[in-house]
Amino acid sequence: KPNTCPILIPNPNPSPNTLTLTKAKRKEQWEAELRKKSGVDGFAVGDYGYFTQYYGNVFRFDLVTFDNNNVILREGLNISSTHPFEDCFEKDGYGYFVPSPYYGGTVVVRFDLTIFDSDEDSVSSLLKELDISGVFGGNLGFRSGFAGHGHGYLVPSNMGSSFNYAGHGKVVRFDLLTEPEPEPVPETTEPEPEPEPEPPEPEADFSTAHMEMLNIPEVTNNSLLKDFAFGFAAGDYGYMVNNEY
């Protein structure tokens, strides 16, 4: 939980360095350490469960054996970004990290789930990042994300700072996969030709080229529709639930 801090037991023999730290500074350091170890989210695909952490660490564990010996860790999947993440979701063999509303995170990171079966030297080739600030500018914080109909959606939260709770209602949508156009089947009475080879898998189009934004308060003329806690897709619709402070 972002606003919790462990109880500190006073040291009867504090060092001089400890005495120089103010109470607020010690709390800030504790919270920073807690965030590094905090869990963000998790999901299951096939026989494996995945547990993600605030600063881009991902654990994979076996759902069948649930054995410590089958746990694999991949660290630092935030690549070049030093900003933390708030949520993670999965779609079609990829995990997607959602940038946190704290500290102005603007980078979505996609990682291939085969990263756990690859050697560490090839990890970077299975990662890709998408910086939304280049399209919509900074100061956009997001609480969670979800996938639907080939798109990823970022659920709006506050304005990208732990000290600024002015929520916003701008939902960002980006492409996950680009489906190839099906080739027309000619009408003929001739004997059926040999079967064509299977079309290649659709290529991921994880870029800013087709990124869009929907400003919920603006289109509904309702300034209260902002700062959402989480969202999900069902059928042809997306649903978001308001945060509560």
Tab-separated table of C-alpha atoms in Angstrom:
chain	number	residue	atom	x	y	z
A	1	LYS	CA	0.000	0.000	0.000
A	2	PRO	CA	1.545	3.318	-1.049
A	3	ASN	CA	0.699	5.242	2.126
A	4	THR	CA	1.842	2.730	4.740
A	5	CYS	CA	5.121	2.748	6.641
A	6	PRO	CA	6.534	0.064	8.973
A	7	ILE	CA	6.739	0.795	12.706
A	8	LEU	CA	10.265	1.903	13.588
A	9	ILE	CA	11.675	0.661	16.910
A	10	PRO	CA	14.153	3.190	18.378
A	11	ASN	CA	17.740	2.074	18.626
A	12	PRO	CA	19.030	2.570	22.202
A	13	ASN	CA	22.505	3.324	20.801
A	14	PRO	CA	21.937	5.263	17.591
A	15	SER	CA	24.873	6.092	15.384
A	16	PRO	CA	25.679	9.756	14.596
A	17	ASN	CA	24.475	9.204	11.015
A	18	THR	CA	21.089	8.077	12.279
A	19	LEU	CA	20.700	11.172	14.436
A	20	THR	CA	21.180	13.449	11.447
A	21	LEU	CA	18.147	11.990	9.654
A	22	THR	CA	14.852	13.697	10.285
A	23	LYS	CA	11.733	11.650	10.931
A	24	ALA	CA	10.329	12.665	7.538
A	25	LYS	CA	13.547	11.627	5.787
A	26	ARG	CA	13.592	8.225	7.489
A	27	LYS	CA	9.950	7.686	6.471
A	28	GLU	CA	10.783	8.647	2.888
A	29	GLN	CA	13.673	6.154	2.772
A	30	TRP	CA	11.535	3.374	4.252
A	31	GLU	CA	8.770	3.990	1.717
A	32	ALA	CA	11.289	3.968	-1.139
A	33	GLU	CA	12.619	0.605	0.012
A	34	LEU	CA	9.106	-0.764	0.476
A	35	ARG	CA	8.145	0.233	-3.060
A	36	LYS	CA	11.151	-1.591	-4.494
A	37	LYS	CA	9.941	-4.795	-2.845
A	38	SER	CA	6.205	-4.234	-3.206
A	39	GLY	CA	4.062	-6.387	-5.438
A	40	VAL	CA	2.219	-4.677	-8.257
A	41	ASP	CA	0.046	-7.348	-9.811
A	42	GLY	CA	-0.063	-10.888	-11.097
A	43	PHE	CA	-1.659	-13.089	-13.730
A	44	ALA	CA	-1.714	-16.696	-14.909
A	45	VAL	CA	-1.019	-18.115	-18.375
A	46	GLY	CA	-1.035	-21.864	-19.007
A	47	ASP	CA	0.797	-23.732	-16.271
A	48	TYR	CA	2.549	-20.652	-14.903
A	49	GLY	CA	1.734	-17.752	-12.618
A	50	TYR	CA	3.475	-14.396	-12.881
A	51	PHE	CA	4.067	-11.940	-10.051
A	52	THR	CA	5.257	-8.429	-10.882
A	53	GLN	CA	6.935	-5.822	-8.707
A	54	TYR	CA	7.010	-2.048	-8.568
A	55	TYR	CA	10.367	-1.498	-10.295
A	56	GLY	CA	10.039	-3.952	-13.163
A	57	ASN	CA	10.880	-7.290	-11.562
A	58	VAL	CA	8.859	-10.339	-12.650
A	59	PHE	CA	8.724	-13.779	-11.026
A	60	ARG	CA	7.414	-16.837	-12.812
A	61	PHE	CA	6.299	-19.842	-10.786
A	62	ASP	CA	4.809	-23.231	-11.609
A	63	LEU	CA	1.086	-23.453	-10.831
A	64	VAL	CA	1.128	-27.252	-10.848
A	65	THR	CA	4.038	-27.994	-8.519
A	66	PHE	CA	4.028	-24.628	-6.667
A	67	ASP	CA	7.647	-25.374	-5.844
A	68	ASN	CA	10.332	-22.869	-4.867
A	69	ASN	CA	12.788	-24.651	-7.156
A	70	ASN	CA	10.730	-23.702	-10.209
A	71	VAL	CA	10.672	-19.947	-9.575
A	72	ILE	CA	12.484	-17.770	-12.127
A	73	LEU	CA	13.182	-14.070	-11.630
A	74	ARG	CA	13.814	-11.470	-14.308
A	75	GLU	CA	14.892	-8.123	-12.843
A	76	GLY	CA	14.802	-4.555	-14.064
A	77	LEU	CA	12.438	-4.873	-17.015
A	78	ASN	CA	11.872	-1.116	-16.886
A	79	ILE	CA	14.833	-0.903	-19.330
A	80	SER	CA	15.903	2.744	-19.646
A	81	SER	CA	13.139	4.215	-17.469
A	82	THR	CA	13.791	4.771	-13.772
A	83	HIS	CA	10.088	5.342	-13.062
A	84	PRO	CA	8.068	2.678	-11.241
A	85	PHE	CA	4.988	0.774	-12.401
A	86	GLU	CA	1.550	0.485	-10.860
A	87	ASP	CA	-0.053	-2.456	-12.660
A	88	CYS	CA	0.602	-5.203	-15.179
A	89	PHE	CA	-1.663	-7.117	-17.557
A	90	GLU	CA	-1.178	-9.918	-20.096
A	91	LYS	CA	-2.414	-10.484	-23.621
A	92	ASP	CA	-1.393	-13.023	-26.300
A	93	GLY	CA	1.936	-13.993	-24.796
A	94	TYR	CA	3.063	-10.533	-23.710
A	95	GLY	CA	3.034	-8.753	-20.352
A	96	TYR	CA	2.475	-4.999	-20.204
A	97	PHE	CA	3.670	-2.793	-17.338
A	98	VAL	CA	1.492	0.282	-16.637
A	99	PRO	CA	3.385	3.446	-15.578
A	100	SER	CA	2.685	4.494	-12.003
A	101	PRO	CA	0.873	7.726	-11.144
A	102	TYR	CA	3.679	8.421	-8.673
A	103	TYR	CA	6.827	10.272	-9.755
A	104	GLY	CA	5.571	11.036	-13.262
A	105	GLY	CA	5.964	7.655	-14.961
A	106	THR	CA	5.056	7.745	-18.657
A	107	VAL	CA	6.599	4.540	-20.067
A	108	VAL	CA	4.672	1.353	-20.868
A	109	VAL	CA	6.963	-1.680	-21.064
A	110	ARG	CA	6.076	-4.828	-22.994
A	111	PHE	CA	7.892	-8.084	-22.252
A	112	ASP	CA	7.639	-11.407	-24.075
A	113	LEU	CA	6.713	-14.229	-21.696
A	114	THR	CA	9.350	-16.431	-23.370
A	115	ILE	CA	11.845	-14.224	-21.556
A	116	PHE	CA	11.896	-16.817	-18.779
A	117	ASP	CA	13.069	-19.551	-21.146
A	118	SER	CA	15.775	-17.386	-22.739
A	119	ASP	CA	19.323	-16.743	-21.612
A	120	GLU	CA	20.030	-13.409	-19.941
A	121	ASP	CA	21.982	-12.088	-22.929
A	122	SER	CA	18.845	-12.133	-25.097
A	123	VAL	CA	16.504	-10.558	-22.522
A	124	SER	CA	16.803	-7.031	-23.933
A	125	SER	CA	15.629	-8.199	-27.375
A	126	LEU	CA	12.358	-9.421	-25.816
A	127	LEU	CA	11.549	-6.037	-24.261
A	128	LYS	CA	10.095	-2.927	-25.808
A	129	GLU	CA	9.012	0.367	-24.283
A	130	LEU	CA	6.432	2.941	-25.323
A	131	ASP	CA	6.743	6.494	-23.992
A	132	ILE	CA	3.330	8.143	-24.129
A	133	SER	CA	4.719	11.552	-23.121
A	134	GLY	CA	5.926	12.035	-26.699
A	135	VAL	CA	2.283	12.025	-27.861
A	136	PHE	CA	0.259	13.481	-25.002
A	137	GLY	CA	2.909	15.209	-22.899
A	138	GLY	CA	3.771	14.500	-19.283
A	139	ASN	CA	1.758	14.751	-16.059
A	140	LEU	CA	-0.477	11.783	-16.808
A	141	GLY	CA	-0.674	9.108	-14.137
A	142	PHE	CA	-2.382	5.726	-14.538
A	143	ARG	CA	-3.666	3.260	-11.972
A	144	SER	CA	-4.136	0.107	-14.041
A	145	GLY	CA	-4.584	-1.243	-17.544
A	146	PHE	CA	-6.426	-3.885	-19.530
A	147	ALA	CA	-6.646	-5.338	-23.041
A	148	GLY	CA	-9.569	-5.633	-25.433
A	149	HIS	CA	-10.080	-6.055	-29.198
A	150	GLY	CA	-6.384	-5.802	-30.038
A	151	HIS	CA	-5.795	-2.684	-27.950
A	152	GLY	CA	-4.296	-1.871	-24.579
A	153	TYR	CA	-6.026	0.693	-22.354
A	154	LEU	CA	-4.492	2.765	-19.545
A	155	VAL	CA	-6.875	3.691	-16.714
A	156	PRO	CA	-6.413	7.356	-15.639
A	157	SER	CA	-5.528	8.261	-12.072
A	158	ASN	CA	-3.868	11.408	-10.714
A	159	MET	CA	-1.584	13.836	-12.500
A	160	GLY	CA	1.653	11.893	-12.154
A	161	SER	CA	2.889	12.917	-8.730
A	162	SER	CA	2.574	11.504	-5.246
A	163	PHE	CA	2.027	15.081	-4.041
A	164	ASN	CA	-0.576	16.030	-6.660
A	165	TYR	CA	-3.931	14.321	-6.327
A	166	ALA	CA	-5.647	16.338	-9.043
A	167	GLY	CA	-7.053	13.353	-10.890
A	168	HIS	CA	-7.598	13.249	-14.633
A	169	GLY	CA	-9.929	11.251	-16.868
A	170	LYS	CA	-7.851	10.700	-19.997
A	171	VAL	CA	-7.955	7.076	-21.148
A	172	VAL	CA	-5.041	6.171	-23.439
A	173	ARG	CA	-5.408	3.422	-26.042
A	174	PHE	CA	-2.579	1.804	-28.006
A	175	ASP	CA	-2.318	-1.070	-30.467
A	176	LEU	CA	-1.237	-4.490	-29.232
A	177	LEU	CA	-1.327	-6.492	-32.479
A	178	THR	CA	-1.939	-5.671	-36.114
A	179	GLU	CA	-3.917	-8.438	-37.800
A	180	PRO	CA	-2.986	-9.110	-41.448
A	181	GLU	CA	-5.720	-8.505	-44.016
A	182	PRO	CA	-7.255	-11.831	-45.155
A	183	GLU	CA	-6.688	-12.622	-48.812
A	184	PRO	CA	-9.877	-12.987	-50.937
A	185	VAL	CA	-10.803	-16.543	-51.922
A	186	PRO	CA	-11.464	-16.784	-55.708
A	187	GLU	CA	-14.674	-18.455	-56.834
A	188	THR	CA	-13.922	-21.443	-59.057
A	189	THR	CA	-15.223	-24.875	-60.027
A	190	GLU	CA	-11.710	-26.165	-60.640
A	191	PRO	CA	-10.291	-28.776	-58.298
A	192	GLU	CA	-9.095	-27.257	-55.085
A	193	PRO	CA	-5.452	-26.192	-55.259
A	194	GLU	CA	-2.815	-27.362	-52.867
A	195	PRO	CA	-3.264	-25.722	-49.469
A	196	GLU	CA	-1.329	-22.502	-49.081
A	197	PRO	CA	1.234	-22.294	-46.311
A	198	GLU	CA	-0.078	-20.855	-43.066
A	199	PRO	CA	0.087	-17.046	-42.912
A	200	PRO	CA	2.702	-15.631	-40.583
A	201	GLU	CA	1.766	-14.701	-37.074
A	202	PRO	CA	0.514	-11.111	-36.754
A	203	GLU	CA	3.319	-8.730	-35.924
A	204	ALA	CA	3.127	-6.650	-32.801
A	205	ASP	CA	2.476	-2.991	-33.528
A	206	PHE	CA	3.475	-1.644	-30.142
A	207	SER	CA	4.209	1.951	-31.127
A	208	THR	CA	2.898	5.494	-30.821
A	209	ALA	CA	1.690	5.459	-34.453
A	210	HIS	CA	-1.888	4.466	-33.596
A	211	MET	CA	-2.136	5.812	-30.072
A	212	GLU	CA	-5.363	7.599	-29.103
A	213	MET	CA	-6.771	9.373	-26.059
A	214	LEU	CA	-10.349	9.701	-24.803
A	215	ASN	CA	-10.986	12.540	-22.341
A	216	ILE	CA	-13.940	11.195	-20.328
A	217	PRO	CA	-14.844	14.434	-18.439
A	218	GLU	CA	-14.760	16.389	-21.686
A	219	VAL	CA	-16.951	14.099	-23.802
A	220	THR	CA	-19.466	13.535	-20.974
A	221	ASN	CA	-19.398	17.122	-19.695
A	222	ASN	CA	-18.916	15.703	-16.192
A	223	SER	CA	-15.800	16.895	-14.364
A	224	LEU	CA	-16.250	14.249	-11.637
A	225	LEU	CA	-15.466	11.348	-13.986
A	226	LYS	CA	-11.746	11.141	-13.252
A	227	ASP	CA	-9.214	9.393	-11.016
A	228	PHE	CA	-10.225	5.738	-11.458
A	229	ALA	CA	-9.018	2.797	-9.374
A	230	PHE	CA	-9.067	0.026	-11.976
A	231	GLY	CA	-10.689	-1.080	-15.206
A	232	PHE	CA	-11.557	-4.174	-17.211
A	233	ALA	CA	-13.031	-5.202	-20.563
A	234	ALA	CA	-16.139	-7.317	-21.113
A	235	GLY	CA	-17.527	-7.859	-24.585
A	236	ASP	CA	-17.370	-4.658	-26.607
A	237	TYR	CA	-17.130	-2.355	-23.598
A	238	GLY	CA	-14.559	-1.178	-21.091
A	239	TYR	CA	-15.489	-0.460	-17.468
A	240	MET	CA	-13.688	1.747	-14.965
A	241	VAL	CA	-14.334	2.170	-11.238
A	242	ASN	CA	-13.797	5.501	-9.476
A	243	ASN	CA	-11.086	5.839	-6.879
A	244	GLU	CA	-12.122	6.922	-3.386
A	245	TYR	CA	-10.072	9.229	-1.159
